[in-house]
Amino acid sequence: MKAVGLKKYGDINVFEDIDVPKPSAPQKQQLLVRVKATSVNPIDVKVRGGVYDDYPDYFDRVPLNKDKYQILGFDSAGIIEQIGPDVTRFKVGDEIYFVASPFGHGSDAELVLSDERGAALKPRSLSFEHAAGIPLTALTAWESLVERLEIKEGEQAAILIINGAGGVGSIATQICAKILRLPVIITTASREETKKFSKEMGATHVINHHEDIRK
């Protein structure tokens, strides 16, 4: 299959168009997905530069060590071509959006293996391109609000979200408004278009982060 990969870490010029073997048949809860769209995140930039440090042993576990190449791409959307024997939530032909494992080859390729636990059916209202921009930002927002801060639905509390018009900020605003149903959602934005956008996402108040936020 065709892919965009790298054989060493460095600047943007390390990327190459490469022809590589297709992924093996999916095992356990794996999905073999025909990639229709992928997106770029800070993790792609950090891994490409050889400076990703969320896992201390990350660069000891990457496929570059064994295969002599690595395919990036951690956010994606596509169509399931094959499922592993333990998959229960999806079937062949389903359109999904998903995150790829940081320790395997990513989705900057025609085909990729993903785990069903990191996937969901693609909303019919979204194109593959739009859907591919959601998974990592949505997971980051959800983990921050629900798993770390442990905010409960209907909690009588206010929240301040810095950069409400950014990827994580805009998803976090929607989670607070539509799922957690918080009564006060304060975001920051500075331009008129980003203030308007943040309000549309569910902010009850928008303040300018270039001014005195506390005041």
mmCIF file of C-alpha atoms in Angstrom:
data_model
loop_
_atom_site.group_PDB
_atom_site.id
_atom_site.type_symbol
_atom_site.label_atom_id
_atom_site.label_comp_id
_atom_site.label_asym_id
_atom_site.label_seq_id
_atom_site.Cartn_x
_atom_site.Cartn_y
_atom_site.Cartn_z
ATOM 1 C CA MET A 1 0.000 0.000 0.000
ATOM 2 C CA LYS A 2 1.007 3.617 -0.340
ATOM 3 C CA ALA A 3 1.829 5.677 2.727
ATOM 4 C CA VAL A 4 3.609 8.796 3.903
ATOM 5 C CA GLY A 5 6.268 7.839 6.415
ATOM 6 C CA LEU A 6 9.709 8.565 7.778
ATOM 7 C CA LYS A 7 12.902 6.583 8.197
ATOM 8 C CA LYS A 8 14.495 8.977 10.658
ATOM 9 C CA TYR A 9 13.315 11.812 12.894
ATOM 10 C CA GLY A 10 13.920 15.442 12.085
ATOM 11 C CA ASP A 11 12.378 18.405 10.297
ATOM 12 C CA ILE A 12 9.488 18.367 7.827
ATOM 13 C CA ASN A 13 11.778 17.098 5.067
ATOM 14 C CA VAL A 14 12.095 13.611 6.616
ATOM 15 C CA PHE A 15 8.688 12.601 5.242
ATOM 16 C CA GLU A 16 8.731 10.282 2.229
ATOM 17 C CA ASP A 17 6.151 8.683 -0.052
ATOM 18 C CA ILE A 18 6.695 4.981 0.561
ATOM 19 C CA ASP A 19 5.291 1.634 -0.579
ATOM 20 C CA VAL A 20 4.928 -0.752 2.353
ATOM 21 C CA PRO A 21 3.195 -4.075 3.108
ATOM 22 C CA LYS A 22 -0.468 -3.939 4.047
ATOM 23 C CA PRO A 23 -1.235 -4.461 7.760
ATOM 24 C CA SER A 24 -1.690 -8.042 8.914
ATOM 25 C CA ALA A 25 -5.161 -9.442 9.578
ATOM 26 C CA PRO A 26 -6.807 -7.798 12.619
ATOM 27 C CA GLN A 27 -6.469 -9.651 15.924
ATOM 28 C CA LYS A 28 -8.698 -9.594 19.028
ATOM 29 C CA GLN A 29 -10.479 -6.192 19.079
ATOM 30 C CA GLN A 30 -8.632 -4.724 16.117
ATOM 31 C CA LEU A 31 -10.224 -3.160 13.043
ATOM 32 C CA LEU A 32 -8.645 -2.976 9.599
ATOM 33 C CA VAL A 33 -9.708 0.388 8.220
ATOM 34 C CA ARG A 34 -9.540 1.883 4.735
ATOM 35 C CA VAL A 35 -8.444 5.447 5.485
ATOM 36 C CA LYS A 36 -10.561 8.180 3.892
ATOM 37 C CA ALA A 37 -9.157 11.155 5.812
ATOM 38 C CA THR A 38 -6.533 11.899 8.443
ATOM 39 C CA SER A 39 -5.483 15.013 10.342
ATOM 40 C CA VAL A 40 -2.373 16.498 11.928
ATOM 41 C CA ASN A 41 -1.942 17.107 15.656
ATOM 42 C CA PRO A 42 0.858 18.298 17.953
ATOM 43 C CA ILE A 43 1.737 14.636 18.624
ATOM 44 C CA ASP A 44 2.588 14.187 14.925
ATOM 45 C CA VAL A 45 4.935 17.168 15.054
ATOM 46 C CA LYS A 46 6.623 15.971 18.251
ATOM 47 C CA VAL A 47 7.083 12.390 17.059
ATOM 48 C CA ARG A 48 8.379 13.547 13.673
ATOM 49 C CA GLY A 49 10.899 15.771 15.474
ATOM 50 C CA GLY A 50 11.968 12.998 17.838
ATOM 51 C CA VAL A 51 10.914 14.955 20.927
ATOM 52 C CA TYR A 52 7.628 13.295 21.971
ATOM 53 C CA ASP A 53 7.848 12.703 25.731
ATOM 54 C CA ASP A 54 4.402 11.666 26.997
ATOM 55 C CA TYR A 55 5.813 8.137 27.411
ATOM 56 C CA PRO A 56 9.411 8.027 28.734
ATOM 57 C CA ASP A 57 10.150 4.864 26.724
ATOM 58 C CA TYR A 58 8.215 5.873 23.606
ATOM 59 C CA PHE A 59 11.127 5.808 21.164
ATOM 60 C CA ASP A 60 12.143 2.358 22.428
ATOM 61 C CA ARG A 61 8.746 0.976 21.363
ATOM 62 C CA VAL A 62 8.119 2.562 17.964
ATOM 63 C CA PRO A 63 7.834 0.513 14.749
ATOM 64 C CA LEU A 64 10.773 2.429 13.245
ATOM 65 C CA ASN A 65 13.094 0.230 15.302
ATOM 66 C CA LYS A 66 11.813 -3.011 13.740
ATOM 67 C CA ASP A 67 10.481 -2.000 10.335
ATOM 68 C CA LYS A 68 13.014 0.761 9.595
ATOM 69 C CA TYR A 69 10.144 3.130 8.800
ATOM 70 C CA GLN A 70 7.283 4.678 10.738
ATOM 71 C CA ILE A 71 3.895 5.931 9.577
ATOM 72 C CA LEU A 72 2.411 8.762 11.637
ATOM 73 C CA GLY A 73 -1.235 9.854 11.838
ATOM 74 C CA PHE A 74 -3.193 9.452 15.072
ATOM 75 C CA ASP A 75 -6.584 10.950 14.085
ATOM 76 C CA SER A 76 -8.535 9.435 11.233
ATOM 77 C CA ALA A 77 -11.800 8.443 9.617
ATOM 78 C CA GLY A 78 -12.500 5.612 7.228
ATOM 79 C CA ILE A 79 -14.405 2.450 6.357
ATOM 80 C CA ILE A 80 -13.931 -0.905 8.102
ATOM 81 C CA GLU A 81 -12.678 -3.624 5.756
ATOM 82 C CA GLN A 82 -12.092 -6.422 8.269
ATOM 83 C CA ILE A 83 -12.698 -7.032 11.976
ATOM 84 C CA GLY A 84 -10.920 -9.082 14.611
ATOM 85 C CA PRO A 85 -12.573 -12.111 16.265
ATOM 86 C CA ASP A 86 -13.405 -10.247 19.500
ATOM 87 C CA VAL A 87 -14.941 -7.127 17.937
ATOM 88 C CA THR A 88 -18.539 -6.573 19.134
ATOM 89 C CA ARG A 89 -19.396 -2.959 18.300
ATOM 90 C CA PHE A 90 -18.719 -2.754 14.568
ATOM 91 C CA LYS A 91 -19.130 -4.627 11.298
ATOM 92 C CA VAL A 92 -17.445 -4.575 7.911
ATOM 93 C CA GLY A 93 -18.550 -1.528 5.936
ATOM 94 C CA ASP A 94 -19.127 0.738 8.942
ATOM 95 C CA GLU A 95 -17.912 4.308 8.552
ATOM 96 C CA ILE A 96 -15.957 5.267 11.682
ATOM 97 C CA TYR A 97 -13.694 7.891 13.175
ATOM 98 C CA PHE A 98 -10.929 6.739 15.466
ATOM 99 C CA VAL A 99 -7.526 7.174 17.076
ATOM 100 C CA ALA A 100 -4.581 5.061 16.001
ATOM 101 C CA SER A 101 -2.163 3.578 18.526
ATOM 102 C CA PRO A 102 0.906 5.761 19.171
ATOM 103 C CA PHE A 103 2.998 2.564 19.297
ATOM 104 C CA GLY A 104 1.988 1.168 15.905
ATOM 105 C CA HIS A 105 1.875 2.513 12.391
ATOM 106 C CA GLY A 106 -0.569 5.377 12.016
ATOM 107 C CA SER A 107 -3.181 6.440 9.513
ATOM 108 C CA ASP A 108 -1.107 8.384 6.973
ATOM 109 C CA ALA A 109 -1.613 5.367 4.733
ATOM 110 C CA GLU A 110 -4.247 3.579 2.688
ATOM 111 C CA LEU A 111 -4.944 1.038 5.448
ATOM 112 C CA VAL A 112 -4.415 1.029 9.205
ATOM 113 C CA LEU A 113 -5.113 -1.237 12.169
ATOM 114 C CA SER A 114 -7.079 0.370 14.996
ATOM 115 C CA ASP A 115 -8.662 -0.840 18.227
ATOM 116 C CA GLU A 116 -12.446 -0.773 18.438
ATOM 117 C CA ARG A 117 -12.202 0.796 21.913
ATOM 118 C CA GLY A 118 -10.776 3.942 20.314
ATOM 119 C CA ALA A 119 -13.381 4.196 17.577
ATOM 120 C CA ALA A 120 -16.966 5.341 17.075
ATOM 121 C CA LEU A 121 -19.430 5.422 14.209
ATOM 122 C CA LYS A 122 -18.943 8.527 12.091
ATOM 123 C CA PRO A 123 -21.929 10.888 12.408
ATOM 124 C CA ARG A 124 -23.835 11.027 9.122
ATOM 125 C CA SER A 125 -23.804 14.826 9.339
ATOM 126 C CA LEU A 126 -19.992 14.935 9.109
ATOM 127 C CA SER A 127 -17.743 14.376 6.107
ATOM 128 C CA PHE A 128 -14.769 12.063 6.525
ATOM 129 C CA GLU A 129 -12.524 15.141 6.529
ATOM 130 C CA HIS A 130 -14.450 16.855 9.326
ATOM 131 C CA ALA A 131 -14.723 13.645 11.365
ATOM 132 C CA ALA A 132 -10.961 13.020 11.145
ATOM 133 C CA GLY A 133 -10.304 16.256 13.036
ATOM 134 C CA ILE A 134 -12.272 15.244 16.117
ATOM 135 C CA PRO A 135 -10.970 12.142 17.976
ATOM 136 C CA LEU A 136 -7.865 13.398 19.818
ATOM 137 C CA THR A 137 -9.314 16.803 20.670
ATOM 138 C CA ALA A 138 -12.526 15.196 21.904
ATOM 139 C CA LEU A 139 -10.666 12.601 23.975
ATOM 140 C CA THR A 140 -8.449 15.286 25.509
ATOM 141 C CA ALA A 141 -11.472 17.408 26.429
ATOM 142 C CA TRP A 142 -13.441 14.447 27.820
ATOM 143 C CA GLU A 143 -10.549 13.103 29.875
ATOM 144 C CA SER A 144 -9.865 16.575 31.298
ATOM 145 C CA LEU A 145 -13.463 17.337 32.278
ATOM 146 C CA VAL A 146 -14.909 13.955 33.201
ATOM 147 C CA GLU A 147 -11.976 11.764 34.202
ATOM 148 C CA ARG A 148 -9.598 14.310 35.776
ATOM 149 C CA LEU A 149 -11.904 17.056 37.091
ATOM 150 C CA GLU A 150 -14.706 14.515 37.689
ATOM 151 C CA ILE A 151 -17.438 17.022 36.777
ATOM 152 C CA LYS A 152 -20.909 15.524 37.137
ATOM 153 C CA GLU A 153 -23.901 16.192 34.901
ATOM 154 C CA GLY A 154 -25.945 19.109 36.210
ATOM 155 C CA GLU A 155 -23.307 20.138 38.758
ATOM 156 C CA GLN A 156 -23.997 23.668 39.981
ATOM 157 C CA ALA A 157 -20.622 25.076 39.098
ATOM 158 C CA ALA A 158 -18.892 27.433 36.705
ATOM 159 C CA ILE A 159 -15.934 26.549 34.509
ATOM 160 C CA LEU A 160 -13.298 28.711 32.820
ATOM 161 C CA ILE A 161 -11.955 27.384 29.500
ATOM 162 C CA ILE A 162 -8.900 29.187 28.146
ATOM 163 C CA ASN A 163 -8.905 29.499 24.336
ATOM 164 C CA GLY A 164 -12.529 28.545 23.834
ATOM 165 C CA ALA A 165 -12.249 28.754 20.055
ATOM 166 C CA GLY A 166 -9.385 26.246 19.810
ATOM 167 C CA GLY A 167 -9.808 22.563 19.038
ATOM 168 C CA VAL A 168 -9.873 21.220 22.610
ATOM 169 C CA GLY A 169 -11.553 24.364 23.954
ATOM 170 C CA SER A 170 -14.439 24.265 21.496
ATOM 171 C CA ILE A 171 -15.087 20.562 22.130
ATOM 172 C CA ALA A 172 -14.832 21.099 25.907
ATOM 173 C CA THR A 173 -17.391 23.909 25.660
ATOM 174 C CA GLN A 174 -19.830 21.625 23.844
ATOM 175 C CA ILE A 175 -19.346 18.832 26.394
ATOM 176 C CA CYS A 176 -19.990 21.287 29.248
ATOM 177 C CA ALA A 177 -23.100 22.682 27.552
ATOM 178 C CA LYS A 178 -24.693 19.618 25.952
ATOM 179 C CA ILE A 179 -23.630 16.700 28.161
ATOM 180 C CA LEU A 180 -22.612 18.032 31.565
ATOM 181 C CA ARG A 181 -25.154 20.873 31.378
ATOM 182 C CA LEU A 182 -23.159 23.296 33.489
ATOM 183 C CA PRO A 183 -24.992 26.561 34.226
ATOM 184 C CA VAL A 184 -21.979 28.870 33.694
ATOM 185 C CA ILE A 185 -19.407 28.249 30.953
ATOM 186 C CA ILE A 186 -16.799 31.015 30.644
ATOM 187 C CA THR A 187 -14.421 30.899 27.697
ATOM 188 C CA THR A 188 -11.717 33.222 26.456
ATOM 189 C CA ALA A 189 -11.432 34.610 22.929
ATOM 190 C CA SER A 190 -10.169 37.890 21.501
ATOM 191 C CA ARG A 191 -11.461 38.365 17.946
ATOM 192 C CA GLU A 192 -15.094 39.039 17.110
ATOM 193 C CA GLU A 193 -15.380 35.904 14.962
ATOM 194 C CA THR A 194 -13.878 33.670 17.666
ATOM 195 C CA LYS A 195 -16.105 35.219 20.336
ATOM 196 C CA LYS A 196 -19.149 34.518 18.164
ATOM 197 C CA PHE A 197 -17.960 30.962 17.469
ATOM 198 C CA SER A 198 -17.382 30.254 21.161
ATOM 199 C CA LYS A 199 -20.889 31.465 21.985
ATOM 200 C CA GLU A 200 -22.279 29.168 19.287
ATOM 201 C CA MET A 201 -20.443 26.252 20.900
ATOM 202 C CA GLY A 202 -22.278 26.905 24.183
ATOM 203 C CA ALA A 203 -20.339 29.497 26.163
ATOM 204 C CA THR A 204 -22.512 31.596 28.469
ATOM 205 C CA HIS A 205 -19.774 34.224 28.849
ATOM 206 C CA VAL A 206 -16.764 35.063 26.652
ATOM 207 C CA ILE A 207 -13.920 37.239 27.932
ATOM 208 C CA ASN A 208 -10.818 38.590 26.214
ATOM 209 C CA HIS A 209 -7.664 36.801 27.374
ATOM 210 C CA HIS A 210 -5.563 39.817 26.326
ATOM 211 C CA GLU A 211 -7.222 41.780 29.112
ATOM 212 C CA ASP A 212 -7.360 41.267 32.884
ATOM 213 C CA ILE A 213 -9.135 37.889 33.132
ATOM 214 C CA ARG A 214 -9.513 38.042 36.916
ATOM 215 C CA LYS A 215 -11.129 41.493 36.721
#
